[in-house]
Short mmCIF file of C-alpha atoms in Angstrom, two decimals:
data_model
loop_
_atom_site.label_atom_id
_atom_site.label_comp_id
_atom_site.label_asym_id
_atom_site.label_seq_id
_atom_site.Cartn_x
_atom_site.Cartn_y
_atom_site.Cartn_z
CA UNK A 1 91.86 131.30 85.82
CA UNK A 2 88.79 129.47 84.21
CA UNK A 3 86.29 127.89 86.62
CA UNK A 4 82.81 126.30 86.10
CA UNK A 5 80.94 127.89 88.98
CA UNK A 6 77.41 128.40 90.28
CA UNK A 7 77.31 132.04 91.43
CA UNK A 8 74.06 131.94 93.30
CA UNK A 9 71.61 129.38 94.64
CA UNK A 10 69.34 128.18 91.88
CA UNK A 11 71.31 129.61 89.17
CA UNK A 12 72.89 127.67 86.32
CA UNK A 13 76.67 126.84 86.36
CA UNK A 14 78.70 128.80 83.95
CA UNK A 15 82.37 129.10 82.85
CA UNK A 16 83.93 132.40 84.19
CA UNK A 17 87.23 133.90 84.96
CA UNK A 18 88.19 134.06 88.82
CA UNK A 19 91.42 134.94 90.68
CA UNK A 20 93.78 132.00 91.24
CA UNK A 21 93.53 131.28 94.91
CA UNK A 22 96.43 131.26 97.43
CA UNK A 23 96.75 128.30 99.87
CA UNK A 24 96.12 129.07 103.57
CA UNK A 25 97.86 127.23 106.49
CA UNK A 26 97.35 123.44 106.13
CA UNK A 27 96.38 123.72 102.43
CA UNK A 28 97.85 123.17 99.05
CA UNK A 29 97.07 124.54 95.64
CA UNK A 30 96.80 122.05 92.91
CA UNK A 31 97.27 122.59 89.19
CA UNK A 32 94.33 120.54 88.12
CA UNK A 33 95.14 118.05 85.34
CA UNK A 34 91.79 116.07 85.18
CA UNK A 35 88.47 116.12 86.98
CA UNK A 36 85.78 113.32 86.89
CA UNK A 37 82.18 114.28 86.27
CA UNK A 38 79.48 112.80 88.43
CA UNK A 39 75.66 112.56 88.53
CA UNK A 40 76.02 114.59 91.77
CA UNK A 41 77.16 117.62 89.72
CA UNK A 42 73.78 117.63 88.01
CA UNK A 43 72.07 117.45 91.29
CA UNK A 44 74.03 120.25 92.78
CA UNK A 45 73.14 122.43 89.87
CA UNK A 46 69.35 121.86 90.99
CA UNK A 47 70.26 122.27 94.61
CA UNK A 48 68.93 118.71 95.38
CA UNK A 49 72.18 117.05 96.27
CA UNK A 50 72.43 116.14 99.88
CA UNK A 51 75.93 117.88 100.30
CA UNK A 52 75.36 120.91 97.91
CA UNK A 53 77.60 123.70 99.13
CA UNK A 54 76.45 127.29 99.58
CA UNK A 55 76.89 129.33 96.55
CA UNK A 56 79.08 130.73 95.07
CA UNK A 57 81.17 127.51 94.49
CA UNK A 58 82.95 125.62 91.69
CA UNK A 59 81.65 122.13 90.56
CA UNK A 60 83.90 119.17 90.20
CA UNK A 61 84.19 116.52 93.07
CA UNK A 62 87.28 114.47 92.29
CA UNK A 63 90.51 115.58 90.88
CA UNK A 64 94.09 114.67 89.79
CA UNK A 65 97.00 117.08 89.51
CA UNK A 66 100.19 118.41 90.67
CA UNK A 67 100.94 120.38 93.82
CA UNK A 68 101.69 123.99 92.74
CA UNK A 69 102.00 125.69 96.05
CA UNK A 70 102.16 124.75 99.69
CA UNK A 71 100.64 126.56 102.72
CA UNK A 72 102.22 127.06 106.09
CA UNK A 73 102.51 123.84 108.21
CA UNK A 74 102.30 121.32 105.41
CA UNK A 75 105.56 119.17 105.36
CA UNK A 76 104.54 116.05 103.69
CA UNK A 77 103.85 117.50 100.27
CA UNK A 78 106.01 119.63 98.05
CA UNK A 79 105.64 121.37 94.70
CA UNK A 80 105.56 118.94 91.74
CA UNK A 81 104.05 116.03 93.67
CA UNK A 82 101.34 114.17 91.75
CA UNK A 83 98.25 113.70 93.91
CA UNK A 84 94.53 112.84 93.88
CA UNK A 85 91.99 114.59 96.03
CA UNK A 86 88.34 113.69 96.54
CA UNK A 87 87.28 117.33 97.11
CA UNK A 88 83.55 117.42 96.84
CA UNK A 89 83.80 120.72 94.92
CA UNK A 90 86.31 123.09 93.19
CA UNK A 91 87.60 120.49 90.60
CA UNK A 92 86.38 121.89 87.45
CA UNK A 93 88.98 124.83 87.34
CA UNK A 94 92.49 125.24 86.33
CA UNK A 95 93.61 125.54 89.92
CA UNK A 96 92.14 124.67 93.34
CA UNK A 97 93.07 124.97 96.90
CA UNK A 98 92.38 122.02 99.10
CA UNK A 99 93.07 120.63 102.66
CA UNK A 100 96.42 118.95 102.45
CA UNK A 101 95.44 115.89 104.46
CA UNK A 102 92.94 115.10 101.78
CA UNK A 103 95.74 114.53 99.18
CA UNK A 104 96.84 111.04 98.41
CA UNK A 105 99.98 110.19 96.50
CA UNK A 106 99.53 109.20 92.93
CA UNK A 107 101.71 106.43 91.48
CA UNK A 108 103.53 107.50 88.42
CA UNK A 109 102.29 104.64 86.37
CA UNK A 110 98.60 106.09 86.75
CA UNK A 111 97.55 108.86 84.29
CA UNK A 112 95.86 111.74 85.61
CA UNK A 113 92.79 110.82 83.47
CA UNK A 114 92.40 107.58 85.13
CA UNK A 115 93.16 108.87 88.48
CA UNK A 116 90.15 111.29 88.18
CA UNK A 117 88.01 108.49 87.10
CA UNK A 118 88.82 106.09 89.75
CA UNK A 119 88.13 107.93 92.95
CA UNK A 120 84.32 108.17 93.53
CA UNK A 121 83.04 105.54 91.16
CA UNK A 122 85.54 102.81 92.12
CA UNK A 123 85.67 103.98 95.71
CA UNK A 124 81.89 103.91 96.06
CA UNK A 125 81.73 100.25 94.67
CA UNK A 126 84.57 99.07 96.72
CA UNK A 127 83.52 100.39 100.00
CA UNK A 128 79.82 99.48 99.36
CA UNK A 129 80.49 95.98 98.37
CA UNK A 130 83.44 95.12 100.68
CA UNK A 131 83.01 97.17 103.78
CA UNK A 132 79.19 97.56 103.89
CA UNK A 133 77.63 94.53 101.97
CA UNK A 134 80.40 92.03 102.78
CA UNK A 135 80.00 90.53 99.38
CA UNK A 136 81.39 86.90 99.47
CA UNK A 137 82.95 84.72 96.75
CA UNK A 138 80.23 82.64 95.14
CA UNK A 139 77.40 85.06 95.82
CA UNK A 140 75.27 86.51 93.07
CA UNK A 141 75.53 90.24 92.65
CA UNK A 142 72.83 92.41 90.79
CA UNK A 143 74.04 95.61 89.30
CA UNK A 144 71.54 97.91 87.87
CA UNK A 145 72.65 100.90 85.59
CA UNK A 146 75.56 98.61 84.89
CA UNK A 147 77.08 100.68 82.31
CA UNK A 148 77.18 103.96 84.20
CA UNK A 149 79.75 105.61 86.26
CA UNK A 150 79.33 103.64 89.37
CA UNK A 151 77.47 100.67 88.03
CA UNK A 152 80.29 99.68 85.69
CA UNK A 153 82.81 99.72 88.50
CA UNK A 154 80.57 97.61 90.64
CA UNK A 155 80.56 94.94 87.90
CA UNK A 156 84.27 95.01 87.74
CA UNK A 157 84.90 94.93 91.55
CA UNK A 158 82.19 92.33 92.21
CA UNK A 159 83.90 90.03 89.55
CA UNK A 160 87.25 90.68 91.34
CA UNK A 161 85.76 89.70 94.64
CA UNK A 162 84.49 86.30 93.23
CA UNK A 163 80.84 87.07 92.72
CA UNK A 164 78.65 86.01 89.95
CA UNK A 165 77.58 89.22 88.45
CA UNK A 166 74.21 90.02 86.78
CA UNK A 167 74.35 93.36 84.86
CA UNK A 168 71.30 95.29 83.82
CA UNK A 169 71.62 98.25 81.24
CA UNK A 170 69.68 99.76 78.39
CA UNK A 171 70.75 98.61 74.96
CA UNK A 172 73.19 96.30 73.32
CA UNK A 173 75.96 98.63 73.36
CA UNK A 174 75.76 99.37 77.16
CA UNK A 175 75.33 95.82 77.84
CA UNK A 176 78.41 94.94 75.90
CA UNK A 177 80.43 97.42 77.91
CA UNK A 178 79.39 95.51 81.07
CA UNK A 179 80.06 92.29 79.62
CA UNK A 180 83.65 93.46 78.96
CA UNK A 181 83.92 94.66 82.61
CA UNK A 182 83.18 91.02 83.67
CA UNK A 183 79.33 90.57 83.82
CA UNK A 184 78.28 86.79 83.63
CA UNK A 185 74.66 87.54 82.69
CA UNK A 186 73.07 90.44 80.95
CA UNK A 187 69.52 91.91 81.27
CA UNK A 188 68.27 94.64 78.94
CA UNK A 189 66.33 97.49 80.85
CA UNK A 190 63.28 96.63 78.51
CA UNK A 191 63.07 93.13 79.98
CA UNK A 192 61.26 92.08 83.15
CA UNK A 193 64.04 92.48 85.83
CA UNK A 194 62.39 90.46 88.58
CA UNK A 195 61.54 87.45 86.32
CA UNK A 196 65.00 87.41 84.68
CA UNK A 197 66.84 87.63 87.96
CA UNK A 198 64.64 84.97 89.64
CA UNK A 199 65.28 82.55 86.62
CA UNK A 200 68.96 83.01 87.31
CA UNK A 201 68.60 81.96 91.04
CA UNK A 202 67.95 85.31 92.53
CA UNK A 203 70.42 87.95 93.83
CA UNK A 204 72.25 87.74 97.16
CA UNK A 205 73.44 91.51 96.91
CA UNK A 206 71.83 94.23 94.83
CA UNK A 207 73.66 97.36 93.93
CA UNK A 208 71.04 99.71 92.53
CA UNK A 209 72.01 102.94 91.02
CA UNK A 210 68.46 103.62 89.43
CA UNK A 211 65.81 103.73 92.11
CA UNK A 212 62.17 103.67 91.35
CA UNK A 213 60.41 100.75 89.81
CA UNK A 214 63.75 99.12 89.00
CA UNK A 215 64.73 99.05 92.88
CA UNK A 216 61.20 97.55 93.53
CA UNK A 217 61.83 94.72 90.89
CA UNK A 218 65.25 94.09 92.24
CA UNK A 219 63.86 94.02 95.83
CA UNK A 220 61.47 91.33 94.89
CA UNK A 221 64.23 89.17 93.16
CA UNK A 222 66.51 89.31 96.27
CA UNK A 223 67.09 85.98 97.96
CA UNK A 224 66.47 85.42 101.78
CA UNK A 225 69.15 87.18 103.89
CA UNK A 226 70.01 89.25 100.80
CA UNK A 227 71.55 92.72 101.18
CA UNK A 228 70.40 95.73 99.10
CA UNK A 229 72.43 98.81 98.39
CA UNK A 230 70.47 101.92 97.13
CA UNK A 231 73.43 103.70 95.65
CA UNK A 232 71.46 106.30 93.66
CA UNK A 233 68.38 107.51 91.99
CA UNK A 234 69.23 108.15 88.40
CA UNK A 235 65.61 107.15 87.41
CA UNK A 236 64.35 110.07 89.48
CA UNK A 237 62.31 108.28 92.07
CA UNK A 238 63.36 107.42 95.64
CA UNK A 239 61.85 104.01 96.38
CA UNK A 240 59.79 103.37 99.39
CA UNK A 241 60.70 100.17 101.13
CA UNK A 242 58.08 98.00 102.61
CA UNK A 243 59.36 96.84 106.04
CA UNK A 244 57.11 93.88 106.23
CA UNK A 245 58.83 92.25 103.38
CA UNK A 246 62.25 93.04 104.96
CA UNK A 247 60.83 90.72 107.84
CA UNK A 248 59.52 87.95 105.69
CA UNK A 249 62.64 87.49 103.62
CA UNK A 250 65.12 88.61 106.35
CA UNK A 251 66.49 91.22 104.06
CA UNK A 252 68.85 94.02 104.91
CA UNK A 253 68.93 97.52 103.19
CA UNK A 254 72.21 99.20 103.53
CA UNK A 255 72.67 102.92 103.46
CA UNK A 256 76.05 104.03 102.01
CA UNK A 257 77.37 107.49 101.09
CA UNK A 258 81.06 107.76 100.47
CA UNK A 259 81.16 111.41 101.33
CA UNK A 260 79.94 110.76 104.81
CA UNK A 261 83.01 108.56 105.68
CA UNK A 262 85.32 111.59 104.93
CA UNK A 263 83.60 113.26 108.10
CA UNK A 264 83.50 110.33 110.45
CA UNK A 265 86.01 107.65 109.29
CA UNK A 266 88.22 109.13 106.64
CA UNK A 267 90.68 106.32 107.03
CA UNK A 268 88.12 104.01 105.32
CA UNK A 269 88.25 106.11 101.97
CA UNK A 270 92.08 106.58 102.23
CA UNK A 271 92.42 102.69 102.59
CA UNK A 272 89.99 102.10 99.75
CA UNK A 273 91.84 104.45 97.50
CA UNK A 274 95.25 102.97 98.24
CA UNK A 275 93.93 99.62 97.40
CA UNK A 276 92.29 100.82 94.19
CA UNK A 277 95.51 102.53 92.99
CA UNK A 278 97.42 99.42 93.70
CA UNK A 279 95.03 97.26 91.82
CA UNK A 280 95.28 99.80 88.95
CA UNK A 281 99.12 99.54 88.97
CA UNK A 282 98.74 95.78 88.95
CA UNK A 283 96.47 95.96 85.98
CA UNK A 284 93.51 94.36 87.88
CA UNK A 285 91.24 97.50 87.20
CA UNK A 286 91.01 99.82 84.15
CA UNK A 287 88.56 102.75 84.17
CA UNK A 288 86.28 103.01 81.26
CA UNK A 289 86.24 106.55 80.12
CA UNK A 290 83.96 107.24 77.29
CA UNK A 291 84.60 110.97 76.96
CA UNK A 292 87.74 113.25 77.64
CA UNK A 293 86.84 116.87 77.14
CA UNK A 294 88.46 120.19 77.74
CA UNK A 295 87.18 122.45 80.44
CA UNK A 296 85.82 124.80 77.74
CA UNK A 297 83.50 121.97 76.55
CA UNK A 298 82.31 121.16 80.12
CA UNK A 299 78.74 121.96 79.17
CA UNK A 300 78.67 119.20 76.60
CA UNK A 301 80.07 116.71 79.22
CA UNK A 302 77.18 117.76 81.57
CA UNK A 303 74.74 117.24 78.65
CA UNK A 304 76.07 113.79 77.87
CA UNK A 305 75.82 112.80 81.57
CA UNK A 306 72.30 114.14 81.77
CA UNK A 307 71.00 112.50 78.69
CA UNK A 308 72.91 109.20 79.66
CA UNK A 309 74.86 109.08 76.40
CA UNK A 310 78.08 108.26 78.04
CA UNK A 311 79.33 104.93 79.45
CA UNK A 312 81.70 104.68 82.44
CA UNK A 313 83.29 107.95 83.07
CA UNK A 314 83.50 111.48 81.62
CA UNK A 315 86.69 113.26 82.33
CA UNK A 316 87.36 116.97 81.99
CA UNK A 317 90.90 118.39 81.41
CA UNK A 318 91.47 121.93 82.52
#
């Protein structure tokens, strides 16, 4: 089968042919129909992601597909079942073997492409805003990088939760995408973020995917008792947070990493995914997928992600 693999630590990922794996006890083999790309895939190639596996391994964190083979002891799944799996790796391949308890049933009304695009981006925003930040109706939510994979879902979910949403992104096209997702106010990345947000009454919750100077500006525009979620550092710089300013404004900075919940509270992720797929079936959320590419074109997908030439999600179809 074809797989996009990192063969040794520090080496670039490449497409290669490997044997189709067989499931062990407690595992299932999935014929992978779609896999979402994530910024973390780029970080894994550099070895800087906090959860980078030991090489060799196949990239691809979130998949949708059909059960192709079942290992011993698995009784709740059968061949042909449509499932999604937040796997963390092994998704950019034609087949993959995964722990059966990671699989979640996929409604027949949800396409494989949408299912691959929902898991990490929507799951991150849903758990971060609901479970961690406790976003309330009527509060103001600031989303930076609002046209990106996770940022766009934060706009959409924040609006569903009853917040007033301020979206920051670069350029008219990306701001238009954020507006379509439900943003009430738009701020271009070239503008003074702190001044613009303050003029709109400040932010009660900040969902920041950029880091660096953008986080600093958002921090200074946060209202007293506000909550800040440093979701990612696409700008390249991890911000240093002045603790004395936290005291003055009674602010809370909230750590969140969806992968961590799979280890110590997996039910949080399962419940979130079940909610999200129900919302999708009801038409309340709709993933924005800017590119659907074959596995043979995965390098182009990675380039689009790296150069920020995509909006929403890029989905690879093996």
